[in-house]
PDB file of C-alpha atoms and ligand atoms in Angstrom:
ATOM      1  CA  MET H  22     -44.411   6.191 -19.253  1.00  0.00           C
ATOM      2  CA  ASN H  23     -41.634   3.771 -19.836  1.00  0.00           C
ATOM      3  CA  THR H  24     -41.328   2.017 -16.635  1.00  0.00           C
ATOM      4  CA  ALA H  25     -37.563   1.269 -17.083  1.00  0.00           C
ATOM      5  CA  ASP H  26     -37.092   5.285 -17.409  1.00  0.00           C
ATOM      6  CA  SER H  27     -36.112   6.436 -13.899  1.00  0.00           C
ATOM      7  CA  SER H  28     -36.066  10.106 -15.246  1.00  0.00           C
ATOM      8  CA  ALA H  29     -39.801  10.147 -14.991  1.00  0.00           C
ATOM      9  CA  ALA H  30     -39.474   9.692 -11.270  1.00  0.00           C
ATOM     10  CA  GLY H  31     -39.422  13.402 -10.690  1.00  0.00           C
ATOM     11  CA  ASN H  32     -36.563  13.856  -8.062  1.00  0.00           C
ATOM     12  CA  ALA H  33     -35.942  17.541  -7.648  1.00  0.00           C
ATOM     13  CA  ALA H  34     -32.523  17.529  -5.966  1.00  0.00           C
ATOM     14  CA  PRO H  35     -29.567  18.163  -8.409  1.00  0.00           C
ATOM     15  CA  LYS H  36     -27.835  14.702  -8.840  1.00  0.00           C
ATOM     16  CA  LYS H  37     -24.318  13.849  -8.935  1.00  0.00           C
ATOM     17  CA  ASP H  38     -22.804  12.932 -12.260  1.00  0.00           C
ATOM     18  CA  PRO H  39     -23.327   9.184 -12.317  1.00  0.00           C
ATOM     19  CA  TRP H  40     -19.783   8.804 -14.063  1.00  0.00           C
ATOM     20  CA  ASP H  41     -18.098  10.678 -11.262  1.00  0.00           C
ATOM     21  CA  LEU H  42     -16.283   7.836  -9.516  1.00  0.00           C
ATOM     22  CA  PRO H  43     -14.033   7.604  -6.500  1.00  0.00           C
ATOM     23  CA  ASP H  44     -10.304   7.412  -6.727  1.00  0.00           C
ATOM     24  CA  VAL H  45      -9.358   3.786  -5.813  1.00  0.00           C
ATOM     25  CA  SER H  46      -5.686   4.041  -6.371  1.00  0.00           C
ATOM     26  CA  GLY H  47      -3.914   2.888  -3.230  1.00  0.00           C
ATOM     27  CA  MET H  48      -6.624   0.388  -2.450  1.00  0.00           C
ATOM     28  CA  THR H  49      -5.144  -3.181  -2.115  1.00  0.00           C
ATOM     29  CA  VAL H  50      -7.218  -5.711  -4.148  1.00  0.00           C
ATOM     30  CA  GLY H  51      -7.411  -9.379  -2.954  1.00  0.00           C
ATOM     31  CA  VAL H  52      -8.655 -12.245  -5.161  1.00  0.00           C
ATOM     32  CA  LEU H  53      -9.690 -15.365  -3.398  1.00  0.00           C
ATOM     33  CA  GLY H  54      -9.245 -18.367  -5.803  1.00  0.00           C
ATOM     34  CA  GLY H  55      -6.752 -16.131  -7.684  1.00  0.00           C
ATOM     35  CA  THR H  56      -4.801 -18.964  -8.883  1.00  0.00           C
ATOM     36  CA  GLY H  57      -7.648 -19.848 -11.446  1.00  0.00           C
ATOM     37  CA  ASP H  58      -8.337 -18.334 -14.744  1.00  0.00           C
ATOM     38  CA  GLN H  59     -10.751 -15.641 -13.832  1.00  0.00           C
ATOM     39  CA  GLY H  60      -8.661 -14.672 -10.805  1.00  0.00           C
ATOM     40  CA  ARG H  61      -5.401 -14.589 -12.522  1.00  0.00           C
ATOM     41  CA  GLY H  62      -6.965 -12.482 -15.372  1.00  0.00           C
ATOM     42  CA  LEU H  63      -8.489  -9.928 -13.028  1.00  0.00           C
ATOM     43  CA  ALA H  64      -5.306  -9.738 -10.968  1.00  0.00           C
ATOM     44  CA  TYR H  65      -3.134  -9.244 -14.116  1.00  0.00           C
ATOM     45  CA  ARG H  66      -5.391  -6.343 -15.217  1.00  0.00           C
ATOM     46  CA  LEU H  67      -5.769  -4.624 -11.967  1.00  0.00           C
ATOM     47  CA  ALA H  68      -2.124  -4.949 -11.241  1.00  0.00           C
ATOM     48  CA  LEU H  69      -1.367  -3.452 -14.776  1.00  0.00           C
ATOM     49  CA  SER H  70      -3.473  -0.453 -13.764  1.00  0.00           C
ATOM     50  CA  GLY H  71      -1.322   0.193 -10.853  1.00  0.00           C
ATOM     51  CA  LEU H  72      -3.098  -1.368  -8.036  1.00  0.00           C
ATOM     52  CA  PRO H  73      -1.552  -3.559  -5.402  1.00  0.00           C
ATOM     53  CA  VAL H  74      -3.028  -6.999  -5.828  1.00  0.00           C
ATOM     54  CA  ILE H  75      -2.881 -10.172  -3.592  1.00  0.00           C
ATOM     55  CA  ILE H  76      -4.047 -13.415  -5.010  1.00  0.00           C
ATOM     56  CA  GLY H  77      -5.350 -16.075  -2.480  1.00  0.00           C
ATOM     57  CA  SER H  78      -5.386 -19.785  -2.629  1.00  0.00           C
ATOM     58  CA  ARG H  79      -6.138 -22.737  -0.215  1.00  0.00           C
ATOM     59  CA  ALA H  80      -2.368 -23.269  -0.438  1.00  0.00           C
ATOM     60  CA  ALA H  81       0.080 -20.351   0.025  1.00  0.00           C
ATOM     61  CA  GLU H  82       2.731 -21.826  -2.217  1.00  0.00           C
ATOM     62  CA  ARG H  83       0.236 -22.235  -5.107  1.00  0.00           C
ATOM     63  CA  ALA H  84      -0.610 -18.488  -4.834  1.00  0.00           C
ATOM     64  CA  GLN H  85       2.969 -17.409  -4.609  1.00  0.00           C
ATOM     65  CA  GLN H  86       3.812 -19.491  -7.756  1.00  0.00           C
ATOM     66  CA  ALA H  87       0.876 -18.040  -9.752  1.00  0.00           C
ATOM     67  CA  ALA H  88       1.499 -14.490  -8.408  1.00  0.00           C
ATOM     68  CA  GLY H  89       5.204 -15.003  -9.741  1.00  0.00           C
ATOM     69  CA  GLU H  90       3.727 -16.079 -13.224  1.00  0.00           C
ATOM     70  CA  ILE H  91       1.427 -13.115 -13.415  1.00  0.00           C
ATOM     71  CA  GLY H  92       4.128 -10.582 -12.328  1.00  0.00           C
ATOM     72  CA  HIS H  93       3.609  -6.840 -12.129  1.00  0.00           C
ATOM     73  CA  GLY H  94       4.050  -6.878  -8.431  1.00  0.00           C
ATOM     74  CA  VAL H  95       1.155  -9.375  -7.618  1.00  0.00           C
ATOM     75  CA  GLU H  96       1.742 -11.153  -4.313  1.00  0.00           C
ATOM     76  CA  GLY H  97       0.435 -14.594  -3.278  1.00  0.00           C
ATOM     77  CA  ALA H  98      -0.884 -15.785  -0.025  1.00  0.00           C
ATOM     78  CA  ASP H  99      -3.374 -18.215   1.526  1.00  0.00           C
ATOM     79  CA  ASN H 100      -7.077 -16.927   1.084  1.00  0.00           C
ATOM     80  CA  ALA H 101      -7.214 -15.846   4.806  1.00  0.00           C
ATOM     81  CA  GLU H 102      -4.094 -13.630   4.497  1.00  0.00           C
ATOM     82  CA  CYS H 103      -5.255 -12.434   1.215  1.00  0.00           C
ATOM     83  CA  ALA H 104      -8.557 -11.273   2.717  1.00  0.00           C
ATOM     84  CA  ARG H 105      -6.858  -9.819   5.846  1.00  0.00           C
ATOM     85  CA  ARG H 106      -4.517  -7.668   3.792  1.00  0.00           C
ATOM     86  CA  SER H 107      -6.849  -6.356   1.152  1.00  0.00           C
ATOM     87  CA  ASP H 108      -9.302  -3.467   1.226  1.00  0.00           C
ATOM     88  CA  ILE H 109     -11.455  -4.880  -1.658  1.00  0.00           C
ATOM     89  CA  VAL H 110     -11.912  -8.778  -1.911  1.00  0.00           C
ATOM     90  CA  ILE H 111     -12.913 -10.375  -5.062  1.00  0.00           C
ATOM     91  CA  VAL H 112     -14.482 -13.890  -4.731  1.00  0.00           C
ATOM     92  CA  ALA H 113     -13.429 -15.984  -7.763  1.00  0.00           C
ATOM     93  CA  VAL H 114     -13.832 -19.539  -6.689  1.00  0.00           C
ATOM     94  CA  PRO H 115     -16.067 -22.224  -8.414  1.00  0.00           C
ATOM     95  CA  TRP H 116     -19.683 -22.168  -7.175  1.00  0.00           C
ATOM     96  CA  GLU H 117     -19.096 -25.454  -5.580  1.00  0.00           C
ATOM     97  CA  GLY H 118     -16.604 -23.884  -3.262  1.00  0.00           C
ATOM     98  CA  HIS H 119     -18.326 -20.660  -2.681  1.00  0.00           C
ATOM     99  CA  ALA H 120     -20.272 -20.861   0.670  1.00  0.00           C
ATOM    100  CA  LYS H 121     -17.486 -22.956   2.350  1.00  0.00           C
ATOM    101  CA  THR H 122     -14.803 -20.444   1.307  1.00  0.00           C
ATOM    102  CA  ILE H 123     -16.603 -17.314   2.330  1.00  0.00           C
ATOM    103  CA  GLU H 124     -17.919 -18.860   5.493  1.00  0.00           C
ATOM    104  CA  ALA H 125     -14.539 -19.676   6.846  1.00  0.00           C
ATOM    105  CA  LEU H 126     -13.367 -16.153   6.158  1.00  0.00           C
ATOM    106  CA  ARG H 127     -16.114 -14.234   7.993  1.00  0.00           C
ATOM    107  CA  GLU H 128     -13.717 -12.583  10.506  1.00  0.00           C
ATOM    108  CA  GLU H 129     -11.034 -11.688   7.848  1.00  0.00           C
ATOM    109  CA  LEU H 130     -13.798 -10.061   5.674  1.00  0.00           C
ATOM    110  CA  THR H 131     -15.366  -8.112   8.366  1.00  0.00           C
ATOM    111  CA  GLY H 132     -15.772  -4.356   7.266  1.00  0.00           C
ATOM    112  CA  LYS H 133     -14.271  -5.397   3.898  1.00  0.00           C
ATOM    113  CA  LEU H 134     -15.920  -4.621   0.513  1.00  0.00           C
ATOM    114  CA  VAL H 135     -16.390  -8.027  -1.000  1.00  0.00           C
ATOM    115  CA  VAL H 136     -17.012  -8.368  -4.800  1.00  0.00           C
ATOM    116  CA  ASP H 137     -18.649 -11.683  -5.866  1.00  0.00           C
ATOM    117  CA  CYS H 138     -18.091 -12.689  -9.489  1.00  0.00           C
ATOM    118  CA  VAL H 139     -19.300 -16.208  -9.024  1.00  0.00           C
ATOM    119  CA  ASN H 140     -21.851 -17.588 -11.718  1.00  0.00           C
ATOM    120  CA  PRO H 141     -23.763 -20.747 -10.295  1.00  0.00           C
ATOM    121  CA  LEU H 142     -24.025 -22.788 -13.402  1.00  0.00           C
ATOM    122  CA  GLY H 143     -24.481 -26.358 -14.334  1.00  0.00           C
ATOM    123  CA  PHE H 144     -23.313 -28.176 -17.522  1.00  0.00           C
ATOM    124  CA  ASP H 145     -24.942 -31.111 -19.425  1.00  0.00           C
ATOM    125  CA  LYS H 146     -24.741 -32.300 -22.962  1.00  0.00           C
ATOM    126  CA  LYS H 147     -26.967 -29.376 -23.975  1.00  0.00           C
ATOM    127  CA  GLY H 148     -24.563 -26.911 -22.640  1.00  0.00           C
ATOM    128  CA  ALA H 149     -24.462 -24.564 -19.651  1.00  0.00           C
ATOM    129  CA  TYR H 150     -27.574 -23.650 -17.579  1.00  0.00           C
ATOM    130  CA  ALA H 151     -28.214 -21.283 -14.592  1.00  0.00           C
ATOM    131  CA  LEU H 152     -28.544 -22.959 -11.238  1.00  0.00           C
ATOM    132  CA  VAL H 153     -30.952 -21.338  -8.737  1.00  0.00           C
ATOM    133  CA  PRO H 154     -29.328 -20.970  -5.245  1.00  0.00           C
ATOM    134  CA  GLU H 155     -31.445 -21.079  -2.242  1.00  0.00           C
ATOM    135  CA  GLU H 156     -30.635 -17.538  -1.297  1.00  0.00           C
ATOM    136  CA  GLY H 157     -31.478 -16.423  -4.757  1.00  0.00           C
ATOM    137  CA  SER H 158     -28.023 -15.842  -6.093  1.00  0.00           C
ATOM    138  CA  ALA H 159     -24.339 -16.418  -5.277  1.00  0.00           C
ATOM    139  CA  ALA H 160     -24.123 -12.588  -4.247  1.00  0.00           C
ATOM    140  CA  GLN H 161     -27.157 -13.088  -2.011  1.00  0.00           C
ATOM    141  CA  GLN H 162     -25.560 -16.204  -0.431  1.00  0.00           C
ATOM    142  CA  ALA H 163     -22.479 -14.230   0.124  1.00  0.00           C
ATOM    143  CA  ALA H 164     -24.471 -11.336   1.781  1.00  0.00           C
ATOM    144  CA  ALA H 165     -26.251 -13.897   4.105  1.00  0.00           C
ATOM    145  CA  LEU H 166     -22.894 -15.591   5.102  1.00  0.00           C
ATOM    146  CA  LEU H 167     -20.990 -12.256   5.555  1.00  0.00           C
ATOM    147  CA  PRO H 168     -23.377 -10.018   7.518  1.00  0.00           C
ATOM    148  CA  GLU H 169     -20.582  -7.710   8.584  1.00  0.00           C
ATOM    149  CA  SER H 170     -19.067  -7.288   5.099  1.00  0.00           C
ATOM    150  CA  ARG H 171     -20.171  -4.935   2.387  1.00  0.00           C
ATOM    151  CA  VAL H 172     -21.149  -7.376  -0.399  1.00  0.00           C
ATOM    152  CA  THR H 173     -21.364  -6.385  -3.932  1.00  0.00           C
ATOM    153  CA  ALA H 174     -21.407  -8.452  -7.309  1.00  0.00           C
ATOM    154  CA  ALA H 175     -19.639  -7.742 -10.573  1.00  0.00           C
ATOM    155  CA  PHE H 176     -17.264  -8.960 -13.235  1.00  0.00           C
ATOM    156  CA  HIS H 177     -19.402 -11.977 -14.165  1.00  0.00           C
ATOM    157  CA  HIS H 178     -19.464 -11.489 -17.889  1.00  0.00           C
ATOM    158  CA  LEU H 179     -15.612 -10.976 -18.620  1.00  0.00           C
ATOM    159  CA  SER H 180     -13.686 -13.532 -20.640  1.00  0.00           C
ATOM    160  CA  ALA H 181     -10.696 -14.793 -18.632  1.00  0.00           C
ATOM    161  CA  VAL H 182      -9.102 -15.600 -21.892  1.00  0.00           C
ATOM    162  CA  LEU H 183      -9.170 -11.991 -22.930  1.00  0.00           C
ATOM    163  CA  LEU H 184      -8.269 -10.724 -19.423  1.00  0.00           C
ATOM    164  CA  SER H 185      -5.078 -12.746 -19.411  1.00  0.00           C
ATOM    165  CA  ASP H 186      -3.971 -12.192 -22.908  1.00  0.00           C
ATOM    166  CA  PRO H 187      -1.099  -9.570 -22.764  1.00  0.00           C
ATOM    167  CA  GLU H 188      -1.732  -9.047 -26.593  1.00  0.00           C
ATOM    168  CA  VAL H 189      -5.239  -7.650 -25.818  1.00  0.00           C
ATOM    169  CA  THR H 190      -4.604  -4.033 -24.661  1.00  0.00           C
ATOM    170  CA  GLU H 191      -8.313  -2.966 -24.407  1.00  0.00           C
ATOM    171  CA  ILE H 192     -11.483  -4.964 -23.528  1.00  0.00           C
ATOM    172  CA  PRO H 193     -14.489  -2.919 -24.752  1.00  0.00           C
ATOM    173  CA  THR H 194     -17.258  -4.242 -22.414  1.00  0.00           C
ATOM    174  CA  ASP H 195     -19.509  -3.026 -19.575  1.00  0.00           C
ATOM    175  CA  VAL H 196     -19.244  -4.457 -15.965  1.00  0.00           C
ATOM    176  CA  MET H 197     -22.559  -4.603 -14.286  1.00  0.00           C
ATOM    177  CA  VAL H 198     -22.166  -3.847 -10.593  1.00  0.00           C
ATOM    178  CA  LEU H 199     -24.827  -4.570  -8.140  1.00  0.00           C
ATOM    179  CA  GLY H 200     -24.946  -3.914  -4.243  1.00  0.00           C
ATOM    180  CA  GLU H 201     -26.918  -2.468  -1.377  1.00  0.00           C
ATOM    181  CA  LYS H 202     -24.953   0.631  -0.877  1.00  0.00           C
ATOM    182  CA  ARG H 203     -24.266   3.099  -3.816  1.00  0.00           C
ATOM    183  CA  ALA H 204     -20.894   4.341  -2.402  1.00  0.00           C
ATOM    184  CA  ASP H 205     -19.652   0.644  -2.402  1.00  0.00           C
ATOM    185  CA  CYS H 206     -20.913   0.170  -5.944  1.00  0.00           C
ATOM    186  CA  GLU H 207     -19.191   3.197  -6.956  1.00  0.00           C
ATOM    187  CA  ILE H 208     -15.827   1.821  -5.760  1.00  0.00           C
ATOM    188  CA  VAL H 209     -16.364  -1.342  -7.709  1.00  0.00           C
ATOM    189  CA  GLN H 210     -17.381   0.688 -10.859  1.00  0.00           C
ATOM    190  CA  ALA H 211     -14.145   2.719 -10.380  1.00  0.00           C
ATOM    191  CA  LEU H 212     -12.043  -0.568 -10.049  1.00  0.00           C
ATOM    192  CA  ALA H 213     -13.696  -1.818 -13.371  1.00  0.00           C
ATOM    193  CA  SER H 214     -13.141   1.478 -15.087  1.00  0.00           C
ATOM    194  CA  ARG H 215      -9.332   1.241 -14.527  1.00  0.00           C
ATOM    195  CA  ILE H 216      -9.221  -1.604 -17.138  1.00  0.00           C
ATOM    196  CA  PRO H 217      -8.855   0.138 -20.599  1.00  0.00           C
ATOM    197  CA  GLY H 218     -12.149  -0.225 -22.604  1.00  0.00           C
ATOM    198  CA  MET H 219     -14.214  -1.167 -19.687  1.00  0.00           C
ATOM    199  CA  ARG H 220     -16.997   0.668 -17.913  1.00  0.00           C
ATOM    200  CA  GLY H 221     -18.291  -0.034 -14.508  1.00  0.00           C
ATOM    201  CA  VAL H 222     -22.133   0.382 -14.598  1.00  0.00           C
ATOM    202  CA  TYR H 223     -24.479   0.437 -11.576  1.00  0.00           C
ATOM    203  CA  ALA H 224     -27.046  -2.234 -12.250  1.00  0.00           C
ATOM    204  CA  GLY H 225     -29.299  -2.564  -9.259  1.00  0.00           C
ATOM    205  CA  ARG H 226     -29.552  -4.375  -5.897  1.00  0.00           C
ATOM    206  CA  LEU H 227     -28.341  -7.852  -4.912  1.00  0.00           C
ATOM    207  CA  ARG H 228     -31.974  -9.203  -5.269  1.00  0.00           C
ATOM    208  CA  ASN H 229     -31.323  -8.793  -9.049  1.00  0.00           C
ATOM    209  CA  ALA H 230     -28.066 -10.631  -9.066  1.00  0.00           C
ATOM    210  CA  HIS H 231     -29.554 -13.809 -10.271  1.00  0.00           C
ATOM    211  CA  GLN H 232     -30.266 -12.592 -13.775  1.00  0.00           C
ATOM    212  CA  VAL H 233     -26.772 -11.026 -14.055  1.00  0.00           C
ATOM    213  CA  GLU H 234     -25.057 -14.398 -12.904  1.00  0.00           C
ATOM    214  CA  SER H 235     -27.241 -16.473 -15.061  1.00  0.00           C
ATOM    215  CA  LEU H 236     -26.660 -14.554 -18.329  1.00  0.00           C
ATOM    216  CA  VAL H 237     -23.313 -16.241 -18.389  1.00  0.00           C
ATOM    217  CA  ALA H 238     -24.982 -19.473 -19.602  1.00  0.00           C
ATOM    218  CA  ASN H 239     -26.412 -17.344 -22.624  1.00  0.00           C
ATOM    219  CA  LEU H 240     -22.769 -15.866 -23.127  1.00  0.00           C
ATOM    220  CA  ILE H 241     -21.251 -19.457 -23.197  1.00  0.00           C
ATOM    221  CA  SER H 242     -23.760 -20.470 -25.988  1.00  0.00           C
ATOM    222  CA  VAL H 243     -22.705 -17.365 -27.899  1.00  0.00           C
ATOM    223  CA  ASN H 244     -19.156 -18.063 -27.550  1.00  0.00           C
ATOM    224  CA  ARG H 245     -19.541 -21.570 -28.655  1.00  0.00           C
ATOM    225  CA  ARG H 246     -21.780 -20.741 -31.633  1.00  0.00           C
ATOM    226  CA  TYR H 247     -19.613 -17.674 -32.769  1.00  0.00           C
ATOM    227  CA  LYS H 248     -16.192 -19.009 -31.638  1.00  0.00           C
ATOM    228  CA  ALA H 249     -15.949 -15.629 -29.659  1.00  0.00           C
ATOM    229  CA  HIS H 250     -15.222 -14.260 -26.172  1.00  0.00           C
ATOM    230  CA  ALA H 251     -18.399 -12.275 -25.937  1.00  0.00           C
ATOM    231  CA  GLY H 252     -19.120  -9.687 -23.221  1.00  0.00           C
ATOM    232  CA  VAL H 253     -21.827  -7.290 -22.396  1.00  0.00           C
ATOM    233  CA  ARG H 254     -22.297  -3.705 -23.833  1.00  0.00           C
ATOM    234  CA  LEU H 255     -25.327  -1.572 -22.348  1.00  0.00           C
ATOM    235  CA  THR H 256     -26.424   0.966 -24.864  1.00  0.00           C
ATOM    236  CA  ASP H 257     -27.627   4.562 -24.426  1.00  0.00           C
ATOM    237  CA  ILE H 258     -25.592   5.315 -21.352  1.00  0.00           C
TER     238      ILE H 258
HETATM  239  N1  LIG G 316     -13.413 -18.197 -16.185  1.00  0.00           N
HETATM  240  C1  LIG G 316     -14.174 -17.210 -16.520  1.00  0.00           C
HETATM  241  O1  LIG G 316     -13.967 -16.717 -17.738  1.00  0.00           O
HETATM  242  C2  LIG G 316     -15.114 -16.584 -15.648  1.00  0.00           C
HETATM  243  C3  LIG G 316     -15.652 -15.303 -15.956  1.00  0.00           C
HETATM  244  C4  LIG G 316     -16.495 -14.672 -15.021  1.00  0.00           C
HETATM  245  C5  LIG G 316     -16.813 -15.175 -13.885  1.00  0.00           C
HETATM  246  N2  LIG G 316     -16.187 -16.423 -13.552  1.00  0.00           N
HETATM  247  C6  LIG G 316     -16.464 -16.950 -12.303  1.00  0.00           C
HETATM  248  O2  LIG G 316     -15.225 -16.838 -11.400  1.00  0.00           O
HETATM  249  C7  LIG G 316     -15.217 -17.967 -10.551  1.00  0.00           C
HETATM  250  C8  LIG G 316     -13.765 -18.691 -10.932  1.00  0.00           C
HETATM  251  O3  LIG G 316     -13.791 -19.210 -12.216  1.00  0.00           O
HETATM  252  P1  LIG G 316     -12.446 -19.954 -12.691  1.00  0.00           P
HETATM  253  O4  LIG G 316     -12.738 -20.201 -14.166  1.00  0.00           O
HETATM  254  O5  LIG G 316     -11.071 -19.072 -12.441  1.00  0.00           O
HETATM  255  O6  LIG G 316     -12.432 -21.195 -11.868  1.00  0.00           O
HETATM  256  P2  LIG G 316     -11.506 -22.320 -11.465  1.00  0.00           P
HETATM  257  O7  LIG G 316     -10.158 -21.981 -12.211  1.00  0.00           O
HETATM  258  O8  LIG G 316     -11.905 -23.610 -11.638  1.00  0.00           O
HETATM  259  O9  LIG G 316     -11.210 -21.956  -9.847  1.00  0.00           O
HETATM  260  C9  LIG G 316     -10.513 -20.912  -9.327  1.00  0.00           C
HETATM  261  C10 LIG G 316      -9.703 -21.382  -8.195  1.00  0.00           C
HETATM  262  O10 LIG G 316     -10.640 -21.502  -7.048  1.00  0.00           O
HETATM  263  C11 LIG G 316      -9.925 -22.576  -6.157  1.00  0.00           C
HETATM  264  N3  LIG G 316     -10.805 -23.703  -5.979  1.00  0.00           N
HETATM  265  C12 LIG G 316     -11.113 -24.644  -6.761  1.00  0.00           C
HETATM  266  N4  LIG G 316     -12.130 -25.577  -6.154  1.00  0.00           N
HETATM  267  C13 LIG G 316     -12.308 -24.916  -4.914  1.00  0.00           C
HETATM  268  C14 LIG G 316     -13.145 -25.136  -3.905  1.00  0.00           C
HETATM  269  N5  LIG G 316     -14.033 -26.404  -3.976  1.00  0.00           N
HETATM  270  N6  LIG G 316     -13.242 -24.505  -2.817  1.00  0.00           N
HETATM  271  C15 LIG G 316     -12.425 -23.447  -2.617  1.00  0.00           C
HETATM  272  N7  LIG G 316     -11.600 -22.944  -3.792  1.00  0.00           N
HETATM  273  C16 LIG G 316     -11.515 -23.751  -4.881  1.00  0.00           C
HETATM  274  C17 LIG G 316      -8.722 -22.992  -6.967  1.00  0.00           C
HETATM  275  O11 LIG G 316      -7.523 -22.466  -6.226  1.00  0.00           O
HETATM  276  P3  LIG G 316      -6.690 -23.256  -5.233  1.00  0.00           P
HETATM  277  O12 LIG G 316      -6.643 -24.558  -5.588  1.00  0.00           O
HETATM  278  O13 LIG G 316      -5.362 -22.575  -5.427  1.00  0.00           O
HETATM  279  O14 LIG G 316      -7.299 -22.815  -3.990  1.00  0.00           O
HETATM  280  C18 LIG G 316      -8.901 -22.460  -8.340  1.00  0.00           C
HETATM  281  O15 LIG G 316      -7.558 -22.143  -8.879  1.00  0.00           O
HETATM  282  C19 LIG G 316     -16.320 -19.009 -10.967  1.00  0.00           C
HETATM  283  O16 LIG G 316     -17.232 -18.994  -9.922  1.00  0.00           O
HETATM  284  C20 LIG G 316     -16.794 -18.500 -12.223  1.00  0.00           C
HETATM  285  O17 LIG G 316     -18.208 -18.616 -12.292  1.00  0.00           O
HETATM  286  C21 LIG G 316     -15.311 -17.054 -14.479  1.00  0.00           C
END
């Protein structure tokens, strides 16, 4: 038996089509650290898909200025207001500011669907390498700091350059989505799937987030070697 093949598990109940995802139109998406490359790119793509988007910053004016530059109805606010007004909150701050940022927003993030896209990486003269957070991964750190939130992890492998480029109309790549609750993961999968070319794919529980976050170190090596903006495509699904 192929141990990676769950079809051999023998579940008798008829299963829901795994590609049948919920309708997320109307949900407001917030992006903490949305003034940065990744946050701007995600905000641009999700707003283009028709969703209301609010980017957050440590300074409201910076967020408002960046929101004006992104256009497509994107609004800017400080991180706390961004979290308060959003249904889904993407965390797109550097690893160095991860714990401090989300810990300070525990109240605003209560009950919210949090999507962590942070890759804990170090850089030296040999290139990028994965850091190992005490909790196991950035996503597990978020889950530990936000016990009243619904923490998921996704969007780690996207190129901010491609996301932000208006000439790029499709981004053919998969987004690995991790979390403890299948329904929450499906919302995030649906979010990713609103971006033309992208598929949101369920990829396991948060205890397996470290590998997904770390893979970015490899993608950075690929990008340097081949002068590309490589992403991930999962085959046979
Ligand atoms: N860039 C990519 O292609 C990419 C792809 C996938 C995932 N990611 C992940 O997404 C996250 C953001 O990446 P990025 O390239 O957008 O980073 P970035 O531009 O360096 O930072 C994003 C924003 O975070 C805020 N920030 C900076 N330092 C902070 C701190 N110490 N505490 C709290 N907020 C801080 C800043 O906004 P304000 O000053 O306005 O508050 C900044 O504009 C990273 O964790 C990265 O691993 C990036």
